[in-house]
CSV table of C-alpha atoms in Angstrom, one decimal:
chain,number,residue,atom,x,y,z
A,80,UNK,CA,94.4,165.2,267.3
A,81,UNK,CA,93.0,162.8,264.8
A,82,UNK,CA,94.2,163.5,261.2
A,83,UNK,CA,91.6,164.3,258.6
A,84,UNK,CA,91.8,161.9,255.7
A,85,UNK,CA,89.9,162.5,252.4
A,86,UNK,CA,87.5,159.7,251.3
A,87,UNK,CA,89.5,156.8,249.9
A,88,UNK,CA,87.5,157.2,246.7
A,89,UNK,CA,89.4,160.5,246.0
A,90,UNK,CA,92.8,158.6,246.0
A,91,UNK,CA,91.4,156.2,243.5
A,92,UNK,CA,90.0,159.0,241.3
A,93,UNK,CA,93.3,160.7,241.3
A,94,UNK,CA,95.9,158.0,241.3
A,95,UNK,CA,94.3,154.7,240.1
A,96,UNK,CA,95.3,155.2,236.4
A,97,UNK,CA,99.0,156.0,237.3
A,98,UNK,CA,99.0,153.1,239.8
A,99,UNK,CA,97.9,150.8,237.1
A,100,UNK,CA,100.5,152.1,234.6
A,101,UNK,CA,103.1,151.8,237.1
A,102,UNK,CA,102.4,148.2,238.0
A,103,UNK,CA,101.7,147.0,234.5
A,104,UNK,CA,105.0,148.5,233.4
A,105,UNK,CA,106.8,147.1,236.5
A,106,UNK,CA,105.5,143.4,236.4
A,107,UNK,CA,103.6,143.0,233.1
A,108,UNK,CA,99.9,143.7,232.2
A,109,UNK,CA,98.6,140.3,233.8
A,110,UNK,CA,100.5,140.4,237.1
A,111,UNK,CA,100.1,144.2,237.2
A,112,UNK,CA,96.4,143.6,237.4
A,113,UNK,CA,96.8,141.3,240.4
A,114,UNK,CA,99.4,143.7,242.0
A,115,UNK,CA,96.9,146.5,241.5
A,116,UNK,CA,94.2,144.8,243.4
A,117,UNK,CA,96.5,143.8,246.2
A,118,UNK,CA,97.7,147.5,246.5
A,119,UNK,CA,94.1,148.7,246.7
A,120,UNK,CA,93.3,146.1,249.4
A,121,UNK,CA,96.5,146.7,251.4
A,122,UNK,CA,95.9,150.5,251.2
A,123,UNK,CA,92.4,150.2,252.3
A,124,UNK,CA,93.4,148.1,255.2
A,125,UNK,CA,95.9,150.5,256.4
A,126,UNK,CA,94.1,153.8,255.5
A,127,UNK,CA,92.1,154.6,258.7
A,128,UNK,CA,95.4,154.1,260.8
A,129,UNK,CA,97.4,156.7,258.9
A,130,UNK,CA,99.0,159.2,261.2
A,131,UNK,CA,99.3,162.1,258.6
A,132,UNK,CA,97.8,162.9,255.2
A,133,UNK,CA,100.8,164.8,253.8
A,134,UNK,CA,101.7,162.6,250.8
A,135,UNK,CA,99.1,160.2,250.0
A,136,UNK,CA,100.2,159.5,246.6
A,137,UNK,CA,103.6,158.7,247.8
A,138,UNK,CA,102.1,156.4,250.4
A,139,UNK,CA,100.0,154.6,247.9
A,140,UNK,CA,103.0,154.1,245.5
A,141,UNK,CA,105.1,152.9,248.4
A,142,UNK,CA,102.6,150.0,248.9
A,143,UNK,CA,102.6,149.4,245.2
A,144,UNK,CA,106.4,149.4,245.2
A,145,UNK,CA,106.2,146.7,248.0
A,146,UNK,CA,104.0,144.6,245.8
A,147,UNK,CA,106.7,144.8,243.1
A,148,UNK,CA,109.3,143.8,245.5
A,149,UNK,CA,107.2,140.8,246.7
A,150,UNK,CA,106.4,139.9,243.0
A,151,UNK,CA,110.2,139.9,242.1
A,152,UNK,CA,110.9,137.6,245.2
A,153,UNK,CA,108.1,135.1,244.1
A,154,UNK,CA,109.5,135.4,240.6
A,155,UNK,CA,113.0,134.6,241.7
A,156,UNK,CA,111.8,131.6,243.6
A,157,UNK,CA,110.1,130.3,240.5
A,158,UNK,CA,113.3,131.0,238.9
A,159,UNK,CA,112.0,130.2,235.3
A,160,UNK,CA,113.2,133.2,233.4
A,161,UNK,CA,110.3,133.5,230.9
A,162,UNK,CA,109.6,136.9,229.7
A,163,UNK,CA,105.9,137.8,229.1
A,164,UNK,CA,105.0,137.4,225.5
A,165,UNK,CA,105.4,140.6,223.5
A,166,UNK,CA,102.3,142.7,223.7
A,167,UNK,CA,102.2,143.7,220.0
A,168,UNK,CA,102.8,142.0,216.7
A,169,UNK,CA,106.3,141.1,216.3
A,170,UNK,CA,106.3,142.1,212.8
A,171,UNK,CA,106.4,145.7,214.0
A,172,UNK,CA,110.0,146.4,214.7
A,173,UNK,CA,109.1,149.3,217.1
A,174,UNK,CA,106.8,147.1,218.9
A,175,UNK,CA,109.5,144.4,219.2
A,176,UNK,CA,112.0,146.9,220.5
A,177,UNK,CA,109.5,148.1,223.1
A,178,UNK,CA,108.7,144.7,224.1
A,179,UNK,CA,112.4,144.0,224.7
A,180,UNK,CA,112.8,147.2,226.6
A,181,UNK,CA,109.9,146.5,229.0
A,182,UNK,CA,111.0,143.0,229.3
A,183,UNK,CA,114.4,144.3,230.4
A,184,UNK,CA,112.8,146.8,232.8
A,185,UNK,CA,110.9,144.0,234.4
A,186,UNK,CA,114.2,142.2,235.0
A,187,UNK,CA,115.7,145.0,236.9
A,188,UNK,CA,116.2,144.8,240.7
A,189,UNK,CA,113.0,146.2,242.1
A,190,UNK,CA,114.3,149.5,243.5
A,191,UNK,CA,115.9,150.3,240.1
A,192,UNK,CA,112.7,149.2,238.4
A,193,UNK,CA,110.5,151.5,240.6
A,194,UNK,CA,113.0,154.3,240.2
A,195,UNK,CA,113.1,154.1,236.4
A,196,UNK,CA,109.3,153.8,236.1
A,197,UNK,CA,108.5,156.6,238.4
A,198,UNK,CA,111.1,158.9,237.0
A,199,UNK,CA,110.3,158.4,233.2
A,200,UNK,CA,106.9,156.6,232.7
A,201,UNK,CA,105.2,158.7,235.4
A,202,UNK,CA,107.5,161.7,235.1
A,203,UNK,CA,107.9,162.2,238.8
A,204,UNK,CA,110.6,164.3,240.5
A,205,UNK,CA,113.4,162.5,242.3
A,206,UNK,CA,112.1,163.6,245.7
A,207,UNK,CA,109.0,161.6,245.0
A,208,UNK,CA,110.8,158.7,243.6
A,209,UNK,CA,112.8,158.8,247.0
A,210,UNK,CA,109.5,159.0,249.1
A,211,UNK,CA,108.1,156.0,247.3
A,212,UNK,CA,111.2,153.7,247.6
A,213,UNK,CA,111.9,155.0,251.1
A,214,UNK,CA,115.4,156.2,250.5
A,215,UNK,CA,117.3,159.5,250.2
A,216,UNK,CA,117.0,161.7,247.0
A,217,UNK,CA,120.6,160.9,246.3
A,218,UNK,CA,120.0,157.2,246.5
A,219,UNK,CA,116.9,157.6,244.2
A,220,UNK,CA,119.1,159.3,241.6
A,221,UNK,CA,121.6,156.4,241.9
A,222,UNK,CA,118.9,153.9,241.5
A,223,UNK,CA,117.5,155.7,238.3
A,224,UNK,CA,121.2,155.9,237.0
A,225,UNK,CA,122.0,152.3,237.7
A,226,UNK,CA,118.7,151.1,236.1
A,227,UNK,CA,119.3,153.1,233.0
A,228,UNK,CA,122.9,151.8,232.6
A,229,UNK,CA,121.7,148.3,233.0
A,230,UNK,CA,119.0,148.7,230.4
A,231,UNK,CA,121.5,150.3,227.9
A,232,UNK,CA,123.9,147.5,228.5
A,233,UNK,CA,121.4,144.8,228.1
A,234,UNK,CA,119.5,146.0,225.1
A,235,UNK,CA,121.0,145.0,221.7
A,236,UNK,CA,122.5,148.0,219.9
A,237,UNK,CA,119.8,148.0,217.1
A,238,UNK,CA,117.0,148.5,219.8
A,239,UNK,CA,118.7,151.4,221.1
A,240,UNK,CA,119.3,153.2,218.0
B,231,UNK,CA,121.8,165.7,230.7
B,232,UNK,CA,122.7,164.6,227.2
B,233,UNK,CA,123.1,161.0,228.4
B,234,UNK,CA,119.5,161.2,229.8
B,235,UNK,CA,117.9,162.0,226.5
B,236,UNK,CA,118.7,159.0,224.6
B,237,UNK,CA,116.3,156.7,222.9
B,238,UNK,CA,115.9,154.4,225.9
B,239,UNK,CA,114.7,157.3,228.0
B,240,UNK,CA,112.4,158.4,225.2
B,241,UNK,CA,110.9,154.9,225.0
B,242,UNK,CA,110.6,154.7,228.9
B,243,UNK,CA,108.7,158.0,228.8
B,244,UNK,CA,106.3,156.6,226.1
B,245,UNK,CA,105.5,153.6,228.1
B,246,UNK,CA,104.8,150.0,226.9
B,247,UNK,CA,102.9,149.6,223.7
B,248,UNK,CA,99.5,147.8,223.6
B,249,UNK,CA,96.8,147.4,226.2
B,250,UNK,CA,99.1,148.3,229.1
B,251,UNK,CA,99.2,151.9,227.9
B,252,UNK,CA,96.5,153.7,229.8
B,253,UNK,CA,95.8,157.3,229.0
B,254,UNK,CA,95.5,159.7,231.9
B,255,UNK,CA,91.9,160.2,232.9
B,256,UNK,CA,90.2,163.0,231.6
B,257,UNK,CA,86.9,164.0,233.4
B,258,UNK,CA,83.8,163.3,231.3
B,259,UNK,CA,82.4,166.5,230.0
B,260,UNK,CA,79.1,165.3,228.5
B,261,UNK,CA,80.4,164.0,225.2
B,262,UNK,CA,79.0,160.8,223.7
B,263,UNK,CA,80.6,157.9,225.6
B,264,UNK,CA,83.8,156.7,223.9
B,265,UNK,CA,84.1,153.2,222.8
B,266,UNK,CA,85.5,150.8,225.4
B,267,UNK,CA,89.2,151.5,226.0
B,268,UNK,CA,91.7,151.6,228.8
B,269,UNK,CA,89.4,153.6,231.1
B,270,UNK,CA,86.8,150.9,231.0
B,271,UNK,CA,89.5,148.4,231.6
B,272,UNK,CA,90.6,150.5,234.6
B,273,UNK,CA,87.2,150.9,235.9
B,274,UNK,CA,86.6,147.1,235.8
B,275,UNK,CA,89.9,146.6,237.6
B,276,UNK,CA,89.0,149.1,240.4
B,277,UNK,CA,85.5,147.5,240.7
B,278,UNK,CA,87.1,144.0,241.1
B,279,UNK,CA,89.6,145.2,243.7
B,280,UNK,CA,86.9,146.8,245.5
B,281,UNK,CA,84.6,143.8,245.6
B,282,UNK,CA,87.4,141.8,247.0
B,283,UNK,CA,88.0,144.5,249.7
B,284,UNK,CA,84.3,144.4,250.5
B,285,UNK,CA,84.4,140.6,250.9
B,286,UNK,CA,87.3,141.3,253.4
B,287,UNK,CA,85.1,143.7,255.3
B,288,UNK,CA,87.4,146.7,254.4
B,289,UNK,CA,84.7,149.0,253.0
B,290,UNK,CA,83.0,151.1,255.8
B,291,UNK,CA,80.9,153.3,253.6
B,292,UNK,CA,79.7,152.2,250.1
B,293,UNK,CA,78.3,154.8,247.9
B,294,UNK,CA,76.6,155.0,244.4
B,295,UNK,CA,74.9,157.8,242.5
B,296,UNK,CA,71.3,157.0,241.3
B,297,UNK,CA,69.6,159.0,238.6
B,298,UNK,CA,66.0,159.9,239.5
B,299,UNK,CA,63.1,162.2,238.2
B,300,UNK,CA,64.3,164.8,240.8
B,301,UNK,CA,67.9,164.6,239.7
B,302,UNK,CA,70.9,162.5,240.7
B,303,UNK,CA,71.0,161.2,244.3
B,304,UNK,CA,74.1,160.1,246.2
B,305,UNK,CA,73.3,157.1,248.3
B,306,UNK,CA,75.6,155.8,250.9
B,307,UNK,CA,75.5,152.8,253.3
B,308,UNK,CA,77.4,151.3,256.2
B,309,UNK,CA,77.5,147.7,257.3
B,310,UNK,CA,74.4,148.7,259.4
B,311,UNK,CA,72.3,150.2,256.8
B,312,UNK,CA,71.6,153.4,254.8
B,313,UNK,CA,73.4,156.3,256.4
B,314,UNK,CA,73.0,159.2,253.9
B,315,UNK,CA,71.0,160.3,250.8
B,316,UNK,CA,72.3,163.5,249.3
B,317,UNK,CA,70.7,165.7,246.5
B,318,UNK,CA,73.1,166.1,243.6
B,319,UNK,CA,76.7,164.9,243.0
B,320,UNK,CA,78.7,163.0,245.5
B,321,UNK,CA,81.7,165.4,246.2
B,322,UNK,CA,80.4,167.1,249.4
B,323,UNK,CA,78.6,164.1,250.7
B,324,UNK,CA,81.8,161.9,250.5
B,325,UNK,CA,83.9,164.4,252.5
B,326,UNK,CA,81.2,164.6,255.1
B,327,UNK,CA,81.0,160.7,255.4
B,328,UNK,CA,84.9,160.5,255.5
B,329,UNK,CA,85.0,162.8,258.4
B,330,UNK,CA,81.9,161.7,260.2
B,331,UNK,CA,81.9,157.9,259.7
B,332,UNK,CA,85.1,156.5,258.3
B,333,UNK,CA,87.7,157.6,255.5
B,334,UNK,CA,87.2,154.1,253.9
B,335,UNK,CA,84.6,155.3,251.6
B,336,UNK,CA,84.4,153.9,248.1
B,337,UNK,CA,82.1,153.5,245.1
B,338,UNK,CA,80.4,150.1,245.5
B,339,UNK,CA,76.9,150.3,243.8
B,340,UNK,CA,76.3,146.6,244.5
B,341,UNK,CA,75.9,147.3,248.2
B,342,UNK,CA,73.0,149.7,247.4
B,343,UNK,CA,71.2,147.5,244.8
B,344,UNK,CA,68.2,146.9,247.1
B,345,UNK,CA,67.6,150.6,247.8
B,346,UNK,CA,68.2,151.6,244.2
B,347,UNK,CA,65.5,149.2,243.1
B,348,UNK,CA,63.1,150.3,245.8
B,349,UNK,CA,63.8,154.1,244.9
B,350,UNK,CA,63.0,153.3,241.2
B,351,UNK,CA,59.7,151.8,242.3
B,352,UNK,CA,59.0,154.7,244.6
B,353,UNK,CA,59.5,157.2,241.9
B,354,UNK,CA,57.3,155.3,239.4
B,355,UNK,CA,54.5,155.3,241.9
B,356,UNK,CA,54.7,151.5,242.7
B,357,UNK,CA,56.1,151.7,246.2
B,358,UNK,CA,54.8,153.5,249.3
B,359,UNK,CA,57.2,152.4,251.9
B,360,UNK,CA,61.0,151.6,252.0
B,361,UNK,CA,62.1,148.4,253.4
B,362,UNK,CA,66.0,148.9,254.0
B,363,UNK,CA,67.8,149.0,257.3
B,364,UNK,CA,68.8,152.5,258.3
B,365,UNK,CA,71.9,153.6,260.1
B,366,UNK,CA,71.0,156.8,262.0
B,367,UNK,CA,74.5,157.5,263.3
B,368,UNK,CA,74.5,161.1,261.6
B,369,UNK,CA,71.7,162.4,263.7
B,370,UNK,CA,71.8,162.9,267.4
B,371,UNK,CA,69.8,163.6,270.5
B,372,UNK,CA,66.5,165.3,270.0
B,373,UNK,CA,66.9,165.7,266.3
B,374,UNK,CA,67.3,162.0,266.0
B,375,UNK,CA,64.1,161.4,268.0
B,376,UNK,CA,62.3,163.7,265.7
B,377,UNK,CA,63.4,161.9,262.7
B,378,UNK,CA,62.4,158.5,264.2
B,379,UNK,CA,59.0,159.7,264.8
B,380,UNK,CA,58.7,161.2,261.4
B,381,UNK,CA,59.5,157.8,259.8
B,382,UNK,CA,56.1,156.8,261.1
B,383,UNK,CA,54.3,159.5,259.1
B,384,UNK,CA,52.8,157.4,256.2
B,385,UNK,CA,52.9,157.9,252.4
B,386,UNK,CA,50.4,160.4,251.3
B,387,UNK,CA,50.0,162.2,254.6
B,388,UNK,CA,51.6,165.4,255.9
B,389,UNK,CA,52.1,166.8,259.3
B,390,UNK,CA,53.1,170.4,260.6
B,391,UNK,CA,56.3,171.0,262.4
B,392,UNK,CA,54.1,171.7,265.6
B,393,UNK,CA,52.2,168.3,265.1
B,394,UNK,CA,55.5,166.6,264.9
B,395,UNK,CA,56.8,168.4,268.0
B,396,UNK,CA,53.7,167.3,269.9
B,397,UNK,CA,54.2,163.7,268.7
B,398,UNK,CA,57.7,163.7,270.2
B,399,UNK,CA,56.1,164.8,273.6
B,400,UNK,CA,57.6,168.2,273.3
B,401,UNK,CA,54.9,170.4,271.7
B,402,UNK,CA,57.0,173.7,272.3
B,403,UNK,CA,59.7,172.4,270.0
B,404,UNK,CA,58.6,173.4,266.6
B,405,UNK,CA,62.0,175.3,266.0
B,406,UNK,CA,64.0,172.3,267.0
B,407,UNK,CA,61.8,170.1,264.8
B,408,UNK,CA,62.6,172.6,261.9
B,409,UNK,CA,66.3,172.1,262.4
B,410,UNK,CA,66.0,168.4,262.5
B,411,UNK,CA,64.2,168.5,259.1
B,412,UNK,CA,67.0,170.8,257.7
B,413,UNK,CA,69.7,168.4,258.7
B,414,UNK,CA,67.9,165.1,258.0
B,415,UNK,CA,70.7,162.9,256.6
B,416,UNK,CA,68.5,160.5,254.9
B,417,UNK,CA,65.8,162.5,252.9
B,418,UNK,CA,63.1,160.8,250.9
B,419,UNK,CA,63.5,157.6,252.9
B,420,UNK,CA,63.1,159.5,256.2
B,421,UNK,CA,60.3,161.5,254.8
B,422,UNK,CA,61.0,165.2,255.8
B,423,UNK,CA,59.1,166.2,252.7
B,424,UNK,CA,55.9,165.3,254.5
B,425,UNK,CA,56.3,168.0,257.0
B,426,UNK,CA,54.7,171.5,256.3
B,427,UNK,CA,54.1,174.7,258.1
B,428,UNK,CA,51.0,175.2,260.2
B,429,UNK,CA,48.3,176.3,257.9
B,430,UNK,CA,49.6,174.3,255.0
B,431,UNK,CA,52.5,176.6,253.8
B,432,UNK,CA,55.1,174.4,252.2
B,433,UNK,CA,58.2,175.4,254.3
B,434,UNK,CA,61.6,174.8,253.1
B,435,UNK,CA,63.4,171.7,251.7
B,436,UNK,CA,67.0,170.5,251.4
B,437,UNK,CA,66.6,169.5,247.8
B,438,UNK,CA,64.6,172.7,247.0
B,439,UNK,CA,61.0,173.4,247.3
B,440,UNK,CA,60.3,172.3,243.8
B,441,UNK,CA,61.5,168.8,244.8
B,442,UNK,CA,59.3,168.9,247.9
B,443,UNK,CA,56.2,169.7,245.7
B,444,UNK,CA,57.2,167.0,243.3
B,445,UNK,CA,57.3,164.4,245.9
B,446,UNK,CA,54.1,165.5,247.7
B,447,UNK,CA,52.3,165.3,244.2
B,448,UNK,CA,53.8,161.9,243.6
B,449,UNK,CA,52.3,160.8,246.9
B,450,UNK,CA,48.9,162.5,246.2
B,451,UNK,CA,49.3,164.7,249.3
B,452,UNK,CA,49.2,167.8,247.2
B,453,UNK,CA,46.4,168.7,244.8
B,454,UNK,CA,47.6,169.4,241.2
C-alpha cells in the first residue's frame, strides 16, 4: 500500500527554521545557507519515494547531517584552517567567547558536531539525535559526550568561565 | 548531570550570536508586520531553494494564495497547467493535492504569476476569459466531460443544470451535472458560477451563494 505523505510544504513550515539553525551552527552562516538549499533540494528529490512517514523530521535532519559530513570532507580537502570571522564585534567579550565556541563546534568531527548541536541548540532527545546520525542511542550519547569533552579541552579557560 | 550544566552547555543552548540566531517561527496573528528579521531571511532562503528545485524539475505542484474581492484563493498548478482553485486558506487544498497529485507540493508564487495577473484583471472587470493551460486530472469520467462543456459557456451568460446536461448529449443527467459542479476543482476559471437552477433560482456554490451572486453581478449576468 502506498504511504500517505503530507505536502512537502508542511515539512518546510514546521522544520525550516530549525534546519537553518542546525546548519548555520554546524558549518557557519554562509555555508549554512548553501547546505540549507542543498538539503531542501535533496529532500524534494527523494520525498515521493519514501516508504514511510514515521519520522519526517529525523529524515530531513539526516539529509542535513549528510550535507555537514560532505562539507567537512570538502573543508578537509581544502585544508586551510581558517575559521569564519567572528559574527559580532570583537570588543564584546561575550561575543568573542561565543565566536570561539562556535568556531570550535565547527571543527568537531561531523558526528560529534551534529550530536552536540541537535542535543543542545535544538534541545532534541538522544533517541532523535541517534535517528539523525543513524546510530544507536548509546552511540549518540557517546558522540555528545566526546564532543563536549573536546570543546571544553579546546576552549581557553577564560572563555569557559 | 552537574558536568552537563556548565557554561559551555549553556552557551550551546543559547546558539551562535548574531545573524545566525533565528527565533522559532511564531504563526502570524494579524499584528502589524515586524521589521525585517531572521524570519524574512529564512523565507528568502526557502524561496531561493525552491526556485533552484523548480529549475531541476522537482516541484510537482506549485501553489500560492491570492487575495481577491471574494476573499483569499488558493491556486495550484502542475507542469501541465492550473489544477486547483480553492476558496479560503491552503490547508485542506494542499493535503488533497499531496494525496491526489504528488506530495511534492510547495509554495512557488512565480509559477502562478500569469494566472494571478489575469485574476486581478477579471475581478477588476477588465477580463472576460482566462488564457491559462488547465490540468483537469482531478475530475474524471462524465463529471470531467460536463466541466469541459461548461468551459464553453461565455462570460455574462448562464445555463441551467438541465441545459448543461443536454449539451453533453445526456439530457436526463441534471443530477450528475449538479455533482460535477459541486466537485469542480477549478472554480471561477471553469465557470460553475454560471450554472443556475431551471427557472433561474441560484442553486448552490462551493464558495458560498454570496460569492456566486457577486461573480454573476460582476459579469452582468444578474440584475442589481
